[in-house]
Short mmCIF file of C-alpha atoms and ligand atoms in Angstrom, two decimals:
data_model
loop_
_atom_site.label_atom_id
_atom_site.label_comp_id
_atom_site.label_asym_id
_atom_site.label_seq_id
_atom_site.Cartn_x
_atom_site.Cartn_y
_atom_site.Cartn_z
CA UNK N 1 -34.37 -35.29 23.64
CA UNK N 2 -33.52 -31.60 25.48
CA UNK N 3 -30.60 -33.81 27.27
CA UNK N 4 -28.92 -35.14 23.83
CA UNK N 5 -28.96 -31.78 22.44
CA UNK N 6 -26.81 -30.63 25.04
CA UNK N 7 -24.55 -33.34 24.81
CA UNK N 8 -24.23 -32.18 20.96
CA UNK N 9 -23.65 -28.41 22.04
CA UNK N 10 -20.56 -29.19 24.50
CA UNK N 11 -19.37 -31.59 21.92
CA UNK N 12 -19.31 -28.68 19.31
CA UNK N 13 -17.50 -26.27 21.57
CA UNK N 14 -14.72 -28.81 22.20
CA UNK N 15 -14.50 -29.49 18.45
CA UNK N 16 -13.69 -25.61 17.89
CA UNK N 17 -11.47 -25.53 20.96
CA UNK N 18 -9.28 -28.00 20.08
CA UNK N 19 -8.74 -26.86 16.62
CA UNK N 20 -6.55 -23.91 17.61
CA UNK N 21 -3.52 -25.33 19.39
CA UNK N 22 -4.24 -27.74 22.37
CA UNK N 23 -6.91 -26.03 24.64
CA UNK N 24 -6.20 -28.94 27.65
CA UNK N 25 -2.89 -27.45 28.74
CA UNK N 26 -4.27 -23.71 28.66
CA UNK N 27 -6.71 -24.24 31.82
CA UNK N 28 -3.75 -23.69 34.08
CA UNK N 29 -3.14 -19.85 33.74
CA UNK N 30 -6.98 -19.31 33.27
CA UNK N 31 -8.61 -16.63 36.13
CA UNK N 32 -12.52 -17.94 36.71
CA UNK N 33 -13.33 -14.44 36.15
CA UNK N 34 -12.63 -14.12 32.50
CA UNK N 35 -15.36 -15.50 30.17
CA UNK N 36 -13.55 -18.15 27.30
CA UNK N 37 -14.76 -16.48 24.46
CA UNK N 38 -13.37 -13.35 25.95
CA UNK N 39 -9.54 -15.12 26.41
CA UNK N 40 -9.51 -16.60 23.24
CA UNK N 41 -9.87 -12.74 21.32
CA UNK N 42 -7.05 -10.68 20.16
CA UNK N 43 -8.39 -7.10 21.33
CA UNK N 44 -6.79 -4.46 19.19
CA UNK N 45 -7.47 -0.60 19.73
CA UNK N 46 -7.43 1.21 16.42
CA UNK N 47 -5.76 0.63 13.19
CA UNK N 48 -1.67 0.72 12.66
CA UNK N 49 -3.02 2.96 9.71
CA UNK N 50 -4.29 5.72 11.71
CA UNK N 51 -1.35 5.31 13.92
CA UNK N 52 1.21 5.44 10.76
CA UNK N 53 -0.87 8.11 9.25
CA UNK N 54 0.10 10.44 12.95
CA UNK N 55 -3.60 9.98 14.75
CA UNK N 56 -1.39 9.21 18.43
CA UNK N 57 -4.82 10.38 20.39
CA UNK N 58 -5.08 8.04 23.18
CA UNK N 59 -8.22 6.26 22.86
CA UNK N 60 -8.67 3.55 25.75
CA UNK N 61 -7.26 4.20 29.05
CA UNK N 62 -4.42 1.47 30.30
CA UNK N 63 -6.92 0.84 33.42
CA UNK N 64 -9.49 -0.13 30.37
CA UNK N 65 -6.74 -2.19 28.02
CA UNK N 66 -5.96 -4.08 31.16
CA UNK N 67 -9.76 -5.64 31.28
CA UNK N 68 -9.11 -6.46 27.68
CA UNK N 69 -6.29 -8.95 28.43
CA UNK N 70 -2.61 -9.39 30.38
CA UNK N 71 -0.56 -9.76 27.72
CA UNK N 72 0.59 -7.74 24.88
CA UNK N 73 2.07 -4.46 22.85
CA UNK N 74 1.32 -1.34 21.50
CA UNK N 75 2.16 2.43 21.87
CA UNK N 76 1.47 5.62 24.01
CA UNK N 77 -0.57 8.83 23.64
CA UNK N 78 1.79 10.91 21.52
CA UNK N 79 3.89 8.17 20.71
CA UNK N 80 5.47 8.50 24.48
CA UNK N 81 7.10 5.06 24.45
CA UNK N 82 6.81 1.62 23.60
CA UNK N 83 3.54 -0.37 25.66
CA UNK N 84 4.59 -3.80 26.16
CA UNK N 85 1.89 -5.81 28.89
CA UNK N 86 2.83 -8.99 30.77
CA UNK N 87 1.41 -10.77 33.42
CA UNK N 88 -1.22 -8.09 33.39
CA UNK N 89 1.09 -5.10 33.98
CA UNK N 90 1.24 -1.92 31.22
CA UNK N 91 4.90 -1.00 30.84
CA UNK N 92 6.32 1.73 29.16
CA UNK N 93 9.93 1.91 27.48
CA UNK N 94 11.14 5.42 27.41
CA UNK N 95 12.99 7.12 24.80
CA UNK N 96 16.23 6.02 26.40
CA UNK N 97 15.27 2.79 27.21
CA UNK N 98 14.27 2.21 30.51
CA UNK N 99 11.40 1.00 31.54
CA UNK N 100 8.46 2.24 33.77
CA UNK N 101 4.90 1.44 34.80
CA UNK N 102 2.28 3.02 32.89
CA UNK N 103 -0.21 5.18 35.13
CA UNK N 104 -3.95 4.13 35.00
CA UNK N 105 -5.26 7.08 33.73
CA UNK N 106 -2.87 7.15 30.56
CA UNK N 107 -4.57 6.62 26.73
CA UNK N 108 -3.32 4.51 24.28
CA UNK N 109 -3.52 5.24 20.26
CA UNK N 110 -3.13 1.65 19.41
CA UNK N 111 -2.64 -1.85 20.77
CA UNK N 112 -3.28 -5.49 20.76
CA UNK N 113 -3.83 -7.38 24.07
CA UNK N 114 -5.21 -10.56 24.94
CA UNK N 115 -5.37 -13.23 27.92
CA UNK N 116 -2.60 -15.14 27.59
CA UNK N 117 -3.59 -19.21 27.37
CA UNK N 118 -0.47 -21.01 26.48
CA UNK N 119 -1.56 -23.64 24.05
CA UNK N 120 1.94 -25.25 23.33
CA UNK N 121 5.40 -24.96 24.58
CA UNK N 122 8.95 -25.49 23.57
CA UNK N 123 12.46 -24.92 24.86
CA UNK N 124 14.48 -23.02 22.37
CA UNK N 125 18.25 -22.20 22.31
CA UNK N 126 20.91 -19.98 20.03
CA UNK N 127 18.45 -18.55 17.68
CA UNK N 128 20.94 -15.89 16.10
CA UNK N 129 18.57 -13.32 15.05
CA UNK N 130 15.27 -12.33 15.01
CA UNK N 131 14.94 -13.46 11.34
CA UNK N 132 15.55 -17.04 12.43
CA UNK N 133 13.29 -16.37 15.14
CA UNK N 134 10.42 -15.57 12.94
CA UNK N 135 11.55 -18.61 10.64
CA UNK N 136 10.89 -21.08 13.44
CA UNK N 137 7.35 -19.61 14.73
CA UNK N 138 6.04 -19.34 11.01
CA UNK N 139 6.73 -23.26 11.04
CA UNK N 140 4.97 -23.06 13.97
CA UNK N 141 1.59 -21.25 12.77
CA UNK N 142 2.41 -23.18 9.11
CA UNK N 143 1.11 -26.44 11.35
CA UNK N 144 -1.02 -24.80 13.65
CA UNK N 145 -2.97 -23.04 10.91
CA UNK N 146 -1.83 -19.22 9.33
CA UNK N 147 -5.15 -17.74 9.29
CA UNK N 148 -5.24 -17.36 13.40
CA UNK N 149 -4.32 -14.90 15.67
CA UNK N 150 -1.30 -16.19 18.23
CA UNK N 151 0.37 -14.19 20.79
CA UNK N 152 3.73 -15.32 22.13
CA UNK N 153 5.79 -15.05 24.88
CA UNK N 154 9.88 -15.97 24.44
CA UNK N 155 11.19 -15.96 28.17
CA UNK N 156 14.70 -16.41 28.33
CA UNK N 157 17.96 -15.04 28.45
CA UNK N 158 19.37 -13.41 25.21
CA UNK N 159 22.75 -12.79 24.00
CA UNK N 160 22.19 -9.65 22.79
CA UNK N 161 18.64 -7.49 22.46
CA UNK N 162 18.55 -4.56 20.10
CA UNK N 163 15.49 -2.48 20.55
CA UNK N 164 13.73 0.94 19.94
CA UNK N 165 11.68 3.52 21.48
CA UNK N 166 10.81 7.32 20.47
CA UNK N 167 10.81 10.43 22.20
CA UNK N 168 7.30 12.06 23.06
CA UNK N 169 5.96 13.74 19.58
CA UNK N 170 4.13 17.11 20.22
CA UNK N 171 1.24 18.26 18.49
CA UNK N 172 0.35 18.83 15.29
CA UNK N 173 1.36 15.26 14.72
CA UNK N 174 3.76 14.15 12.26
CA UNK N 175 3.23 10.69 10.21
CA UNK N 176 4.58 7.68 12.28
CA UNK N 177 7.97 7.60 9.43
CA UNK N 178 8.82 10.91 9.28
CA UNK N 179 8.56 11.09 13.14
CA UNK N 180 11.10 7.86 13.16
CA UNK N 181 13.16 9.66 11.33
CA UNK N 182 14.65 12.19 13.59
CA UNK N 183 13.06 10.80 16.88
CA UNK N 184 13.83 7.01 17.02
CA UNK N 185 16.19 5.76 19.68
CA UNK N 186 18.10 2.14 19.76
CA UNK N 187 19.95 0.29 22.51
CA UNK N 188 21.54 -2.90 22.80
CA UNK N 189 21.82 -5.15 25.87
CA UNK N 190 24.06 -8.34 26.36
CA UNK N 191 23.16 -10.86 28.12
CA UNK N 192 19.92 -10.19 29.24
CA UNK N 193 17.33 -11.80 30.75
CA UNK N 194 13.69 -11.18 29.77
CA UNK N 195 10.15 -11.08 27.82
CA UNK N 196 9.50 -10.83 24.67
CA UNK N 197 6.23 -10.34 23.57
CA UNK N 198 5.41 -11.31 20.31
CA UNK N 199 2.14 -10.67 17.88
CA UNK N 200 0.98 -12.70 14.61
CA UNK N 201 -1.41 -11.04 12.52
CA UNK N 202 -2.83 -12.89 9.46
CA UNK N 203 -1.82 -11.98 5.96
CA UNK N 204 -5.17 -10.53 5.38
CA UNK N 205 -5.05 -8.46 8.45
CA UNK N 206 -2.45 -6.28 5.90
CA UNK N 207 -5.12 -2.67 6.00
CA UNK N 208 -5.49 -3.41 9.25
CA UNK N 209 -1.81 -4.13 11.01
CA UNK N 210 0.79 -5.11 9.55
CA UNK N 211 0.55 -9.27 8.58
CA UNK N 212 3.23 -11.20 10.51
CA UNK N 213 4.95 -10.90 13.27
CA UNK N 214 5.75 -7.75 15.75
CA UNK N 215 7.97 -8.15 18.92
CA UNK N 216 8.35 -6.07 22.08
CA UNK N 217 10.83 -6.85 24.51
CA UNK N 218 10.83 -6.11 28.53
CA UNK N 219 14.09 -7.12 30.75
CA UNK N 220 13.19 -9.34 33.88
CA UNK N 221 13.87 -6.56 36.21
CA UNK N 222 11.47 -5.18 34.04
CA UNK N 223 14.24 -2.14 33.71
CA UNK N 224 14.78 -2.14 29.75
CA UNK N 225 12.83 -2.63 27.08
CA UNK N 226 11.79 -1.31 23.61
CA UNK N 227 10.24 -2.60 20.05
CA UNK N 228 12.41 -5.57 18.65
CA UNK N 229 14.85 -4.80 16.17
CA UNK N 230 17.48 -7.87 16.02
CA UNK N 231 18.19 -10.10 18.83
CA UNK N 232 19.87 -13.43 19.72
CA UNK N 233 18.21 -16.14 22.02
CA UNK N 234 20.60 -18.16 24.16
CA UNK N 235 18.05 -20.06 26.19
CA UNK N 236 14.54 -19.80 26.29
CA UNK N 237 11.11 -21.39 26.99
CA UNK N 238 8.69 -20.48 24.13
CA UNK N 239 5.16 -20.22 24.51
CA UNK N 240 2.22 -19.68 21.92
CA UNK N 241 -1.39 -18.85 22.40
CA UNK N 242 -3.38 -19.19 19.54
CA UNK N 243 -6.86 -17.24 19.58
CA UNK N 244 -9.72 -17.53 17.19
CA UNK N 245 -11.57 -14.12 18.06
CA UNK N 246 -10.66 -10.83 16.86
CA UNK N 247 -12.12 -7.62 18.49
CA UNK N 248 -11.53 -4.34 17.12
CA UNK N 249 -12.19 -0.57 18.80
CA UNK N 250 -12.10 2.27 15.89
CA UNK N 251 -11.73 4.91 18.38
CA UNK N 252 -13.32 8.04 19.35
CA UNK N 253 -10.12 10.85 18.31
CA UNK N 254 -11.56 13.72 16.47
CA UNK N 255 -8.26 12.99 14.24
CA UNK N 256 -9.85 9.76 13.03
CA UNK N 257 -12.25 10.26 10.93
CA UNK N 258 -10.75 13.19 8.70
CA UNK N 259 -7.69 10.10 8.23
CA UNK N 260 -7.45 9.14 4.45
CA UNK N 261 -7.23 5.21 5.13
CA UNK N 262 -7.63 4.54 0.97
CA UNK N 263 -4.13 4.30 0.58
CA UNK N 264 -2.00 1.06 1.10
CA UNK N 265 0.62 1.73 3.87
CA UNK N 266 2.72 -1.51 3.48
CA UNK N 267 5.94 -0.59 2.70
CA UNK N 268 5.38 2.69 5.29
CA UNK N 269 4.67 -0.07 7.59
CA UNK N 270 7.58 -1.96 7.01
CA UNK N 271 10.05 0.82 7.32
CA UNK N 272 8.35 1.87 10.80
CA UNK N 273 8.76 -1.76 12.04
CA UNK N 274 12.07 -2.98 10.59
CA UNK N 275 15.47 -1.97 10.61
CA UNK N 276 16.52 -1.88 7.13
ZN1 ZN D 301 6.41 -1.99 18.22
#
C-alpha cells in the first residue's frame, strides 16, 4: 500500500513537469546542487513600481542574486547600468555601453533571475526587428501556455543591436521617466555577435512588472551591451525555459514603504521600456 502511493506521488510530479515545455531535454544544463523546485522559479527582487516610482536602493547583493539563478536582467543601485546575468555571471552595461563585471558586494534595486533549463529550442534567422521578434515568441508561449513565466536566451549574431543604458542617478532620486529623460544613452552595433536575454511576464503580472516581454542584450566578448531597443537577428539558436514558480523579495529600502504603489504605472512603464 505505502509502495503504490509512491508510485502515485512521482507520477504526479512528472504530470506537472511536463506541462510546462518538455522537462526531458532540460536535465542537461542542470547542476546537482540546485533543488528543481528552486530552477523552475522566476526570482524577482522588488517591484518595477518601486523602481519606476525612483526607490534605486540596492536590496540583494549580486553575490546573493547569483544563488537565486544564472540567468537573467535587471538594474543597479542608483540606476548605475543595465544587469544582464548569463551563464551565472552579473554584468553591467555602462552608460556608454561597455560592458563590465559586476563586483560581489554591489546591491541591486530590482531584478529577475532564474536557472536557466532550456525546455525547447529552435534555429531562427532574419528576424528584422524586435517587434517580429516578440511576434514569434508570443506564438511560442500562445502554445506553450501565456499564464507562465519563460526566460529566453537568443544566441546569435545580429545585424544590427540598438540598446540603452543610463548614467549613475544621485540622490534624492528622481522617478525612473524623468531620469530617462535627460540621462538615457543608446548605441548601435552591426554585426554583432551575442546574448540576449529575454523575460516574459504574464498579463496579470501588470502591478507587478510590466506583462510581456523585456530584453537585455550582452556581446560575446561580453564587451557591449545595454536594454533592447530594436534589433535584427541574422542567425540564431533560440532557447526558452518555461518556469512555473514565482518568488518575490519586497525589499528592505527605507524608501519602500513611504512608495505610493495605488497608482497604475502602465503607460510610465511603457515609455521607460520602449522607444517610442
Ligand atoms: Zn531593461
Amino acid at each position: 500500500m505505502k509502495k503504490k502511493a509512491a508510485v502515485c506521488a512521482l507520477a504526479l510530479t512528472l504530470a506537472v513537469l511536463t506541462s510546462c515545455g518538455d522537462s526531458s531535454s532540460s536535465s542537461e544544463n542542470k547542476k546537482n546542487e540546485t533543488p528543481e523546485t528552486d530552477r523552475e522559479t522566476i526570482y524577482q527582487v522588488s517591484l518595477l513600481q518601486g523602481l519606476t516610482l525612483g526607490d534605486y536602493n540596492g536590496s540583494i547583493s549580486v553575490k546573493e542574486l547569483k544563488q537565486k539563478g544564472d540567468t537573467g536582467i535587471g538594474i543597479f543601485e542608483g540606476v548605475n547600468g543595465e544587469l544582464i546575468m548569463v551563464d551565472g555571471t552579473v554584468y553591467r552595461a555602462k552608460a556608454d555601453g561597455s560592458i563590465e563585471t559586476a563586483p560581489d558586494d554591489e546591491t541591486i534595486p530590482f531584478a529577475n533571475v532564474t536557472f536557466f533549463d532550456s525546455d525547447e529550442k529552435q534555429d531562427i534567422s532574419d528576424i528584422s526587428s524586435i517587434a517580429d521578434l516578440k511576434k514569434l515568441l508570443d506564438e511560442k508561449v500562445e502554445k506553450l501556455g501565456k499564464n507562465q513565466f519563460y526566460m529566453v536566451r537568443v544566441d546569435g549574431t545580429f545585424k544590427k543591436m540598438h540598446a540603452r543604458s543610463e548614467l549613475k542617478q544621485e540622490k534624492p532620486y528622481k522617478p525612473l521617466a524623468e531620469a530617462l529623460k535627460t540621462d538615457q544613452r543608446e548605441f548601435s552595433w552591426d554585426n554583432i555577435e551575442g546574448t540576449v536575454v529575454a523575460l516574459y511576464c504574464p498579463e496579470y503580472m501588470k502591478d507587478l512588472n510590466a506583462a510581456g516581454w523585456h530584453l537585455h542584450f550582452v556581446s560575446k566578448d561580453k564587451a557591449y551591451g545595454g536594454h533592447v531597443l530594436e534589433l535584427d537577428v541574422d542567425k540564431a539558436e533560440l532557447k526558452i525555459d518555461c518556469t512555473q514558480g514565482f518568488n518575490m523579495q519586497l525589499p528592505d529600502t527605507e524608501m519602500f514603504p513611504t512608495l505610493d504603489l495605488t497608482k497604475d504605472q502602465s503607460e510610465d512603464i511603457k515609455k521607460v521600456e520602449t522607444k517610442d
